[in-house]
Amino acid sequence: MNAPKPTASEPNATDFTAPGRTPRKLHVVTHGCQMNVYDSARMADILRPLGYTTVDAPEGADMVIMNTCHIRERAEEKVFSALGRLRVMKEAQGGNMMIAVTGCVAQAEGEVLAKRAPYVDLVVGPQSYYRLPELIAAAHRKQGVVIDTEFPVDQKFDHLPDVAAPQGVVSYLSIQEGCDKFCSFCVVPYTRGAEASRPALSVLAEARRMVALGAREIALLGQNVNAYHGEGPDGAAWGLPRLLAEMAEIDGLERLRYTTSHPNDMSDELILAHRDNPKLLPFLHLPVQSGSDRILRAMNRKHDADHFRRMVDRLRAARADIAFSSDFIVGHPGETESDFQDTMRLVRETGFALAYSFTYSPRPGTPAAGLPQLADDVKTARLHELQAELRRQQDAFNAATVGLTTPVLFTGRGRYEGQIAGRSLWLQPVVVENPAELTGQIGTVKITRTNTNSIVGVLLTKEQIAA
Ligand code: SAM
Ligand code: SF4
């Protein structure tokens, strides 16, 4: 069901929230990936001109947006229990709290959500955020839940306003959305729709604005970011390497990265960009999911384990200090112990600086969800074995950086007095004792030791660097 459109006899939908109205408080809760973090910020940007300012807590808010993720287990249940808490608050405020559910759960469960949680005012899929002002106005006029989960013909990217609020030293920029790959386990093609890339000039303009607002590192985002093919100013499609090369020309932008990539879209040019683009970090998130050819086939990944190994070798040949992170799913339907050991072998051979690993969770409507499932205890035991190895590799990677002198981008104060915090070239959290304010600057740091979740270093002076 679509939201009712304003008619000639009704007041203009956006008048309700017109600029100059009493300031309104907006609280946004974000679940899931960086793309949702980006979308949440853009929704706040869209609503700011209408008088909404963001607040840190839902209590007293005029509007709460719950931006949801549908990727893994119990996503819906988590959303419903959080909504139950919001309902109590809404009632305590005499009903004066508009509740909106956005993101992939909204897209996948629109009608169910409206039935199970009728106190929700708005259910909005990821393609329709730009319509929020008119949907809010419609929700004020209408009894019942307003739902907009259409996949419009024109793209979301065509409608987003300019970035308004600074994101910080590290900023995220969405350049591609959706996916046509249909992996057996994944809801993204159903919740985010077909793959679409944002025009290159629009990306570059947003990147420049971000830098003007203080960004020093930009992470380009997309569900399959390395499949990027945005229209260039010449009308031809630009690939990611070309876009990265143009971004590297932006003054004041020091570091670039991109996530998430598919191994099949690592083109020769993109591999060479890791050698030739001076601003591209030596760090790549390249999800492989499994090391078993049989399971990769069942997952519809359309490559085998050796393809991933070759990509890693070629990237290391292009940039010797590159570090990898990845995603793994254990317990996909049909996975035997021998398949799982193939994954362990691939992990041991590759060596990861970081990794995310999950037990397979059936997502309704996806092909693998209809297959016979593995027992939970088998999945959990495999996950523990895999995570122990990944943790060991992460610790080994961090330990190997002790003694290195490396640039660190400072992002803010550390947790303790007198500390500053930043990120190494390999995205490790780095802590340095230093009373000076260096946020946004890159310092040369000698790594001295590792902690459980960070590394510790000393900031070198110009004389020490020169010596
Ligand atoms: N596009 C990326 C790729 O091709 O690998 C992945 C994007 S997906 C949004 C993020 C990660 O969530 C996946 O890499 C996968 O490991 C995990 N994931 C997705 N569906 C899952 C499921 N049904 N069960 C467990 N993990 C899942
Ligand atoms: Fe999901 Fe990534 Fe597969 Fe697309 S390529 S279906 S986003 S896991």
PDB file of C-alpha atoms in Angstrom, residues 72-311:
ATOM      1  CA  ARG A  72      20.406 -11.625  10.593  1.00  0.00           C
ATOM      2  CA  GLU A  73      18.409 -13.641  13.041  1.00  0.00           C
ATOM      3  CA  ARG A  74      15.647 -12.269  15.199  1.00  0.00           C
ATOM      4  CA  ALA A  75      15.782  -8.885  13.438  1.00  0.00           C
ATOM      5  CA  GLU A  76      11.983  -8.560  13.459  1.00  0.00           C
ATOM      6  CA  GLU A  77      11.686  -9.629  17.090  1.00  0.00           C
ATOM      7  CA  LYS A  78      14.254  -7.056  18.170  1.00  0.00           C
ATOM      8  CA  VAL A  79      12.314  -4.395  16.273  1.00  0.00           C
ATOM      9  CA  PHE A  80       8.997  -5.389  17.860  1.00  0.00           C
ATOM     10  CA  SER A  81      10.371  -5.388  21.391  1.00  0.00           C
ATOM     11  CA  ALA A  82      11.970  -1.958  20.849  1.00  0.00           C
ATOM     12  CA  LEU A  83       8.669  -0.725  19.382  1.00  0.00           C
ATOM     13  CA  GLY A  84       6.845  -2.008  22.470  1.00  0.00           C
ATOM     14  CA  ARG A  85       9.044   0.239  24.629  1.00  0.00           C
ATOM     15  CA  LEU A  86       8.360   3.199  22.340  1.00  0.00           C
ATOM     16  CA  ARG A  87       4.635   2.546  22.569  1.00  0.00           C
ATOM     17  CA  VAL A  88       4.793   2.985  26.352  1.00  0.00           C
ATOM     18  CA  MET A  89       6.624   6.297  25.906  1.00  0.00           C
ATOM     19  CA  LYS A  90       4.189   7.430  23.242  1.00  0.00           C
ATOM     20  CA  GLU A  91       1.254   6.736  25.547  1.00  0.00           C
ATOM     21  CA  ALA A  92       2.978   8.572  28.419  1.00  0.00           C
ATOM     22  CA  GLN A  93       3.295  11.570  26.050  1.00  0.00           C
ATOM     23  CA  GLY A  94      -0.423  11.501  25.317  1.00  0.00           C
ATOM     24  CA  GLY A  95       0.178  10.044  21.857  1.00  0.00           C
ATOM     25  CA  ASN A  96       2.409  12.959  20.866  1.00  0.00           C
ATOM     26  CA  MET A  97       5.224  10.917  19.402  1.00  0.00           C
ATOM     27  CA  MET A  98       5.297   9.932  15.761  1.00  0.00           C
ATOM     28  CA  ILE A  99       6.928   6.536  15.319  1.00  0.00           C
ATOM     29  CA  ALA A 100       8.452   5.641  11.965  1.00  0.00           C
ATOM     30  CA  VAL A 101      10.002   2.308  11.039  1.00  0.00           C
ATOM     31  CA  THR A 102      12.438   2.498   8.125  1.00  0.00           C
ATOM     32  CA  GLY A 103      15.121   0.264   6.623  1.00  0.00           C
ATOM     33  CA  CYS A 104      15.042  -3.349   5.521  1.00  0.00           C
ATOM     34  CA  VAL A 105      12.553  -4.681   8.108  1.00  0.00           C
ATOM     35  CA  ALA A 106      10.153  -1.928   7.027  1.00  0.00           C
ATOM     36  CA  GLN A 107      10.641  -2.952   3.410  1.00  0.00           C
ATOM     37  CA  ALA A 108      10.241  -6.677   4.052  1.00  0.00           C
ATOM     38  CA  GLU A 109       7.526  -6.617   6.699  1.00  0.00           C
ATOM     39  CA  GLY A 110       5.503  -3.473   5.885  1.00  0.00           C
ATOM     40  CA  GLU A 111       1.969  -4.857   6.200  1.00  0.00           C
ATOM     41  CA  VAL A 112       2.863  -7.253   9.055  1.00  0.00           C
ATOM     42  CA  LEU A 113       4.383  -4.363  10.958  1.00  0.00           C
ATOM     43  CA  ALA A 114       1.274  -2.259  10.487  1.00  0.00           C
ATOM     44  CA  LYS A 115      -0.912  -5.087  11.832  1.00  0.00           C
ATOM     45  CA  ARG A 116       1.271  -6.085  14.770  1.00  0.00           C
ATOM     46  CA  ALA A 117       2.181  -2.560  15.804  1.00  0.00           C
ATOM     47  CA  PRO A 118      -0.747  -0.299  14.819  1.00  0.00           C
ATOM     48  CA  TYR A 119       0.615   2.473  17.055  1.00  0.00           C
ATOM     49  CA  VAL A 120       3.398   2.931  14.479  1.00  0.00           C
ATOM     50  CA  ASP A 121       2.599   5.917  12.253  1.00  0.00           C
ATOM     51  CA  LEU A 122       4.882   5.370   9.301  1.00  0.00           C
ATOM     52  CA  VAL A 123       6.577   2.432   7.577  1.00  0.00           C
ATOM     53  CA  VAL A 124       9.049   3.601   4.945  1.00  0.00           C
ATOM     54  CA  GLY A 125      11.308   1.496   2.713  1.00  0.00           C
ATOM     55  CA  PRO A 126      14.873   2.595   1.852  1.00  0.00           C
ATOM     56  CA  GLN A 127      13.907   3.944  -1.576  1.00  0.00           C
ATOM     57  CA  SER A 128      11.412   6.460  -0.221  1.00  0.00           C
ATOM     58  CA  TYR A 129      13.258   8.425   2.461  1.00  0.00           C
ATOM     59  CA  TYR A 130      13.219  11.559   0.350  1.00  0.00           C
ATOM     60  CA  ARG A 131       9.407  11.490   0.636  1.00  0.00           C
ATOM     61  CA  LEU A 132       9.491  11.654   4.459  1.00  0.00           C
ATOM     62  CA  PRO A 133       8.100  15.201   4.732  1.00  0.00           C
ATOM     63  CA  GLU A 134       4.977  14.387   2.713  1.00  0.00           C
ATOM     64  CA  LEU A 135       4.608  10.994   4.410  1.00  0.00           C
ATOM     65  CA  ILE A 136       4.739  12.684   7.832  1.00  0.00           C
ATOM     66  CA  ALA A 137       2.051  15.110   6.741  1.00  0.00           C
ATOM     67  CA  ALA A 138      -0.033  12.206   5.413  1.00  0.00           C
ATOM     68  CA  ALA A 139       0.383  10.359   8.724  1.00  0.00           C
ATOM     69  CA  HIS A 140      -0.947  13.407  10.590  1.00  0.00           C
ATOM     70  CA  ARG A 141      -4.030  13.469   8.379  1.00  0.00           C
ATOM     71  CA  LYS A 142      -4.716   9.772   8.202  1.00  0.00           C
ATOM     72  CA  GLN A 143      -5.961   7.196  10.705  1.00  0.00           C
ATOM     73  CA  GLY A 144      -3.787   4.080  10.672  1.00  0.00           C
ATOM     74  CA  VAL A 145      -0.309   3.359   9.476  1.00  0.00           C
ATOM     75  CA  VAL A 146       1.063   5.078   6.361  1.00  0.00           C
ATOM     76  CA  ILE A 147       3.169   2.627   4.369  1.00  0.00           C
ATOM     77  CA  ASP A 148       5.539   3.429   1.514  1.00  0.00           C
ATOM     78  CA  THR A 149       7.617   0.457   0.454  1.00  0.00           C
ATOM     79  CA  GLU A 150       7.546   0.993  -3.286  1.00  0.00           C
ATOM     80  CA  PHE A 151      10.608   0.667  -5.490  1.00  0.00           C
ATOM     81  CA  PRO A 152      10.137   3.799  -7.607  1.00  0.00           C
ATOM     82  CA  VAL A 153      11.430   3.880 -11.159  1.00  0.00           C
ATOM     83  CA  ASP A 154      13.557   6.945 -10.448  1.00  0.00           C
ATOM     84  CA  GLN A 155      16.341   6.366  -7.981  1.00  0.00           C
ATOM     85  CA  LYS A 156      16.686   7.423  -4.387  1.00  0.00           C
ATOM     86  CA  PHE A 157      20.013   9.080  -5.242  1.00  0.00           C
ATOM     87  CA  ASP A 158      18.229  11.532  -7.524  1.00  0.00           C
ATOM     88  CA  HIS A 159      16.259  12.952  -4.607  1.00  0.00           C
ATOM     89  CA  LEU A 160      18.622  13.172  -1.664  1.00  0.00           C
ATOM     90  CA  PRO A 161      19.396  16.677  -0.446  1.00  0.00           C
ATOM     91  CA  ASP A 162      22.947  17.941   0.019  1.00  0.00           C
ATOM     92  CA  VAL A 163      24.741  16.723   3.116  1.00  0.00           C
ATOM     93  CA  ALA A 164      23.968  19.204   5.859  1.00  0.00           C
ATOM     94  CA  ALA A 165      25.437  17.897   9.103  1.00  0.00           C
ATOM     95  CA  PRO A 166      29.131  17.119   9.513  1.00  0.00           C
ATOM     96  CA  GLN A 167      29.776  13.412  10.096  1.00  0.00           C
ATOM     97  CA  GLY A 168      33.280  13.908  11.438  1.00  0.00           C
ATOM     98  CA  VAL A 169      36.844  13.200  10.426  1.00  0.00           C
ATOM     99  CA  VAL A 170      35.808   9.857   8.935  1.00  0.00           C
ATOM    100  CA  SER A 171      32.711  10.259   6.768  1.00  0.00           C
ATOM    101  CA  TYR A 172      30.622   7.691   4.931  1.00  0.00           C
ATOM    102  CA  LEU A 173      29.314   8.338   1.455  1.00  0.00           C
ATOM    103  CA  SER A 174      26.786   6.043  -0.192  1.00  0.00           C
ATOM    104  CA  ILE A 175      27.501   5.609  -3.912  1.00  0.00           C
ATOM    105  CA  GLN A 176      25.704   2.412  -4.795  1.00  0.00           C
ATOM    106  CA  GLU A 177      22.671   0.616  -3.506  1.00  0.00           C
ATOM    107  CA  GLY A 178      20.880  -2.659  -4.072  1.00  0.00           C
ATOM    108  CA  CYS A 179      22.089  -5.904  -5.529  1.00  0.00           C
ATOM    109  CA  ASP A 180      21.336  -8.192  -8.460  1.00  0.00           C
ATOM    110  CA  LYS A 181      23.407 -11.135  -7.280  1.00  0.00           C
ATOM    111  CA  PHE A 182      20.829 -13.079  -5.284  1.00  0.00           C
ATOM    112  CA  CYS A 183      23.052 -15.076  -2.967  1.00  0.00           C
ATOM    113  CA  SER A 184      21.021 -17.943  -1.532  1.00  0.00           C
ATOM    114  CA  PHE A 185      21.046 -16.582   2.023  1.00  0.00           C
ATOM    115  CA  CYS A 186      20.630 -12.845   1.533  1.00  0.00           C
ATOM    116  CA  VAL A 187      17.623 -10.509   1.721  1.00  0.00           C
ATOM    117  CA  VAL A 188      19.352  -7.468   0.241  1.00  0.00           C
ATOM    118  CA  PRO A 189      18.085  -7.926  -3.359  1.00  0.00           C
ATOM    119  CA  TYR A 190      14.551  -8.098  -1.962  1.00  0.00           C
ATOM    120  CA  THR A 191      14.779  -5.233   0.535  1.00  0.00           C
ATOM    121  CA  ARG A 192      17.074  -2.827  -1.315  1.00  0.00           C
ATOM    122  CA  GLY A 193      16.059  -3.618  -4.858  1.00  0.00           C
ATOM    123  CA  ALA A 194      18.117  -3.732  -8.046  1.00  0.00           C
ATOM    124  CA  GLU A 195      21.673  -2.496  -8.130  1.00  0.00           C
ATOM    125  CA  ALA A 196      21.893   1.255  -8.840  1.00  0.00           C
ATOM    126  CA  SER A 197      24.891   3.600  -8.899  1.00  0.00           C
ATOM    127  CA  ARG A 198      24.908   7.270  -8.132  1.00  0.00           C
ATOM    128  CA  PRO A 199      26.202   9.659 -10.839  1.00  0.00           C
ATOM    129  CA  ALA A 200      29.900  10.424 -10.431  1.00  0.00           C
ATOM    130  CA  LEU A 201      29.563  14.225 -10.285  1.00  0.00           C
ATOM    131  CA  SER A 202      27.030  13.960  -7.480  1.00  0.00           C
ATOM    132  CA  VAL A 203      29.411  11.718  -5.516  1.00  0.00           C
ATOM    133  CA  LEU A 204      32.306  14.120  -6.082  1.00  0.00           C
ATOM    134  CA  ALA A 205      30.211  17.122  -5.056  1.00  0.00           C
ATOM    135  CA  GLU A 206      29.129  15.399  -1.855  1.00  0.00           C
ATOM    136  CA  ALA A 207      32.718  14.364  -1.127  1.00  0.00           C
ATOM    137  CA  ARG A 208      33.848  18.002  -1.468  1.00  0.00           C
ATOM    138  CA  ARG A 209      31.105  19.146   0.894  1.00  0.00           C
ATOM    139  CA  MET A 210      32.121  16.481   3.396  1.00  0.00           C
ATOM    140  CA  VAL A 211      35.737  17.654   3.253  1.00  0.00           C
ATOM    141  CA  ALA A 212      34.597  21.257   3.736  1.00  0.00           C
ATOM    142  CA  LEU A 213      32.735  20.033   6.840  1.00  0.00           C
ATOM    143  CA  GLY A 214      35.875  18.387   8.274  1.00  0.00           C
ATOM    144  CA  ALA A 215      36.140  14.942   6.666  1.00  0.00           C
ATOM    145  CA  ARG A 216      39.710  13.718   6.133  1.00  0.00           C
ATOM    146  CA  GLU A 217      38.835  10.128   5.302  1.00  0.00           C
ATOM    147  CA  ILE A 218      35.886   9.054   3.176  1.00  0.00           C
ATOM    148  CA  ALA A 219      34.576   5.527   3.032  1.00  0.00           C
ATOM    149  CA  LEU A 220      32.527   4.891  -0.099  1.00  0.00           C
ATOM    150  CA  LEU A 221      29.578   2.646   0.659  1.00  0.00           C
ATOM    151  CA  GLY A 222      27.523   0.187  -1.326  1.00  0.00           C
ATOM    152  CA  GLN A 223      26.138  -3.300  -0.938  1.00  0.00           C
ATOM    153  CA  ASN A 224      28.424  -4.180  -3.864  1.00  0.00           C
ATOM    154  CA  VAL A 225      30.488  -1.064  -3.999  1.00  0.00           C
ATOM    155  CA  ASN A 226      33.087  -2.438  -6.398  1.00  0.00           C
ATOM    156  CA  ALA A 227      30.326  -3.008  -8.982  1.00  0.00           C
ATOM    157  CA  TYR A 228      29.912   0.792  -9.061  1.00  0.00           C
ATOM    158  CA  HIS A 229      29.185   2.128 -12.559  1.00  0.00           C
ATOM    159  CA  GLY A 230      27.855   5.655 -12.062  1.00  0.00           C
ATOM    160  CA  GLU A 231      27.248   7.933 -14.988  1.00  0.00           C
ATOM    161  CA  GLY A 232      30.214  10.218 -15.632  1.00  0.00           C
ATOM    162  CA  PRO A 233      29.998  13.800 -16.945  1.00  0.00           C
ATOM    163  CA  ASP A 234      30.784  12.471 -20.438  1.00  0.00           C
ATOM    164  CA  GLY A 235      27.714  10.194 -20.291  1.00  0.00           C
ATOM    165  CA  ALA A 236      29.886   7.071 -20.053  1.00  0.00           C
ATOM    166  CA  ALA A 237      29.783   4.843 -16.970  1.00  0.00           C
ATOM    167  CA  TRP A 238      32.627   5.384 -14.542  1.00  0.00           C
ATOM    168  CA  GLY A 239      33.927   2.398 -12.631  1.00  0.00           C
ATOM    169  CA  LEU A 240      35.136   2.586  -9.046  1.00  0.00           C
ATOM    170  CA  PRO A 241      38.848   3.009  -9.976  1.00  0.00           C
ATOM    171  CA  ARG A 242      38.047   6.132 -12.015  1.00  0.00           C
ATOM    172  CA  LEU A 243      35.889   7.541  -9.240  1.00  0.00           C
ATOM    173  CA  LEU A 244      38.608   6.861  -6.659  1.00  0.00           C
ATOM    174  CA  ALA A 245      41.200   8.534  -8.891  1.00  0.00           C
ATOM    175  CA  GLU A 246      39.059  11.686  -9.154  1.00  0.00           C
ATOM    176  CA  MET A 247      38.389  11.665  -5.429  1.00  0.00           C
ATOM    177  CA  ALA A 248      42.106  11.460  -4.731  1.00  0.00           C
ATOM    178  CA  GLU A 249      42.401  14.912  -6.381  1.00  0.00           C
ATOM    179  CA  ILE A 250      40.239  16.559  -3.711  1.00  0.00           C
ATOM    180  CA  ASP A 251      42.392  18.852  -1.565  1.00  0.00           C
ATOM    181  CA  GLY A 252      42.114  18.158   2.126  1.00  0.00           C
ATOM    182  CA  LEU A 253      40.900  14.592   1.633  1.00  0.00           C
ATOM    183  CA  GLU A 254      43.701  12.378   2.915  1.00  0.00           C
ATOM    184  CA  ARG A 255      42.399   8.835   2.922  1.00  0.00           C
ATOM    185  CA  LEU A 256      39.968   6.750   0.885  1.00  0.00           C
ATOM    186  CA  ARG A 257      38.422   3.338   1.228  1.00  0.00           C
ATOM    187  CA  TYR A 258      35.384   1.448   0.003  1.00  0.00           C
ATOM    188  CA  THR A 259      33.105  -1.241   1.372  1.00  0.00           C
ATOM    189  CA  THR A 260      31.541  -3.818   0.784  1.00  0.00           C
ATOM    190  CA  SER A 261      33.077  -5.589  -2.185  1.00  0.00           C
ATOM    191  CA  HIS A 262      32.278  -8.809  -3.983  1.00  0.00           C
ATOM    192  CA  PRO A 263      35.248 -10.949  -5.120  1.00  0.00           C
ATOM    193  CA  ASN A 264      33.774 -11.192  -8.644  1.00  0.00           C
ATOM    194  CA  ASP A 265      33.839  -7.422  -9.081  1.00  0.00           C
ATOM    195  CA  MET A 266      37.546  -6.953  -8.250  1.00  0.00           C
ATOM    196  CA  SER A 267      38.584  -5.756 -11.710  1.00  0.00           C
ATOM    197  CA  ASP A 268      42.210  -5.530 -12.873  1.00  0.00           C
ATOM    198  CA  GLU A 269      41.947  -1.717 -12.714  1.00  0.00           C
ATOM    199  CA  LEU A 270      40.667  -1.807  -9.165  1.00  0.00           C
ATOM    200  CA  ILE A 271      43.500  -4.080  -8.086  1.00  0.00           C
ATOM    201  CA  LEU A 272      45.978  -1.671  -9.695  1.00  0.00           C
ATOM    202  CA  ALA A 273      44.299   1.275  -7.956  1.00  0.00           C
ATOM    203  CA  HIS A 274      45.642  -0.220  -4.732  1.00  0.00           C
ATOM    204  CA  ARG A 275      49.110   0.262  -6.187  1.00  0.00           C
ATOM    205  CA  ASP A 276      48.586   3.583  -7.927  1.00  0.00           C
ATOM    206  CA  ASN A 277      46.102   5.612  -5.877  1.00  0.00           C
ATOM    207  CA  PRO A 278      48.158   7.257  -3.119  1.00  0.00           C
ATOM    208  CA  LYS A 279      45.131   7.956  -0.926  1.00  0.00           C
ATOM    209  CA  LEU A 280      43.620   4.468  -1.016  1.00  0.00           C
ATOM    210  CA  LEU A 281      44.214   2.711   2.299  1.00  0.00           C
ATOM    211  CA  PRO A 282      45.969  -0.662   2.302  1.00  0.00           C
ATOM    212  CA  PHE A 283      42.899  -2.318   3.764  1.00  0.00           C
ATOM    213  CA  LEU A 284      40.131  -4.202   1.987  1.00  0.00           C
ATOM    214  CA  HIS A 285      36.943  -5.809   3.249  1.00  0.00           C
ATOM    215  CA  LEU A 286      36.380  -8.693   0.830  1.00  0.00           C
ATOM    216  CA  PRO A 287      33.682 -11.108   2.012  1.00  0.00           C
ATOM    217  CA  VAL A 288      34.222 -14.729   0.997  1.00  0.00           C
ATOM    218  CA  GLN A 289      31.514 -16.389   3.168  1.00  0.00           C
ATOM    219  CA  SER A 290      32.919 -19.923   2.812  1.00  0.00           C
ATOM    220  CA  GLY A 291      36.082 -21.754   1.754  1.00  0.00           C
ATOM    221  CA  SER A 292      34.180 -24.720   0.318  1.00  0.00           C
ATOM    222  CA  ASP A 293      33.522 -24.753  -3.427  1.00  0.00           C
ATOM    223  CA  ARG A 294      30.439 -26.876  -2.874  1.00  0.00           C
ATOM    224  CA  ILE A 295      28.956 -24.359  -0.415  1.00  0.00           C
ATOM    225  CA  LEU A 296      29.996 -21.371  -2.506  1.00  0.00           C
ATOM    226  CA  ARG A 297      28.026 -22.972  -5.331  1.00  0.00           C
ATOM    227  CA  ALA A 298      25.040 -23.598  -3.043  1.00  0.00           C
ATOM    228  CA  MET A 299      25.294 -19.964  -1.948  1.00  0.00           C
ATOM    229  CA  ASN A 300      25.163 -18.842  -5.594  1.00  0.00           C
ATOM    230  CA  ARG A 301      28.341 -16.832  -5.070  1.00  0.00           C
ATOM    231  CA  LYS A 302      29.468 -17.615  -8.653  1.00  0.00           C
ATOM    232  CA  HIS A 303      33.154 -18.020  -7.774  1.00  0.00           C
ATOM    233  CA  ASP A 304      35.215 -20.702  -6.106  1.00  0.00           C
ATOM    234  CA  ALA A 305      37.637 -20.537  -3.195  1.00  0.00           C
ATOM    235  CA  ASP A 306      40.657 -20.360  -5.508  1.00  0.00           C
ATOM    236  CA  HIS A 307      39.251 -17.259  -7.162  1.00  0.00           C
ATOM    237  CA  PHE A 308      39.291 -15.566  -3.763  1.00  0.00           C
ATOM    238  CA  ARG A 309      42.853 -16.817  -3.130  1.00  0.00           C
ATOM    239  CA  ARG A 310      43.960 -15.415  -6.496  1.00  0.00           C
ATOM    240  CA  MET A 311      42.373 -12.031  -5.720  1.00  0.00           C
TER     241      MET A 311
END
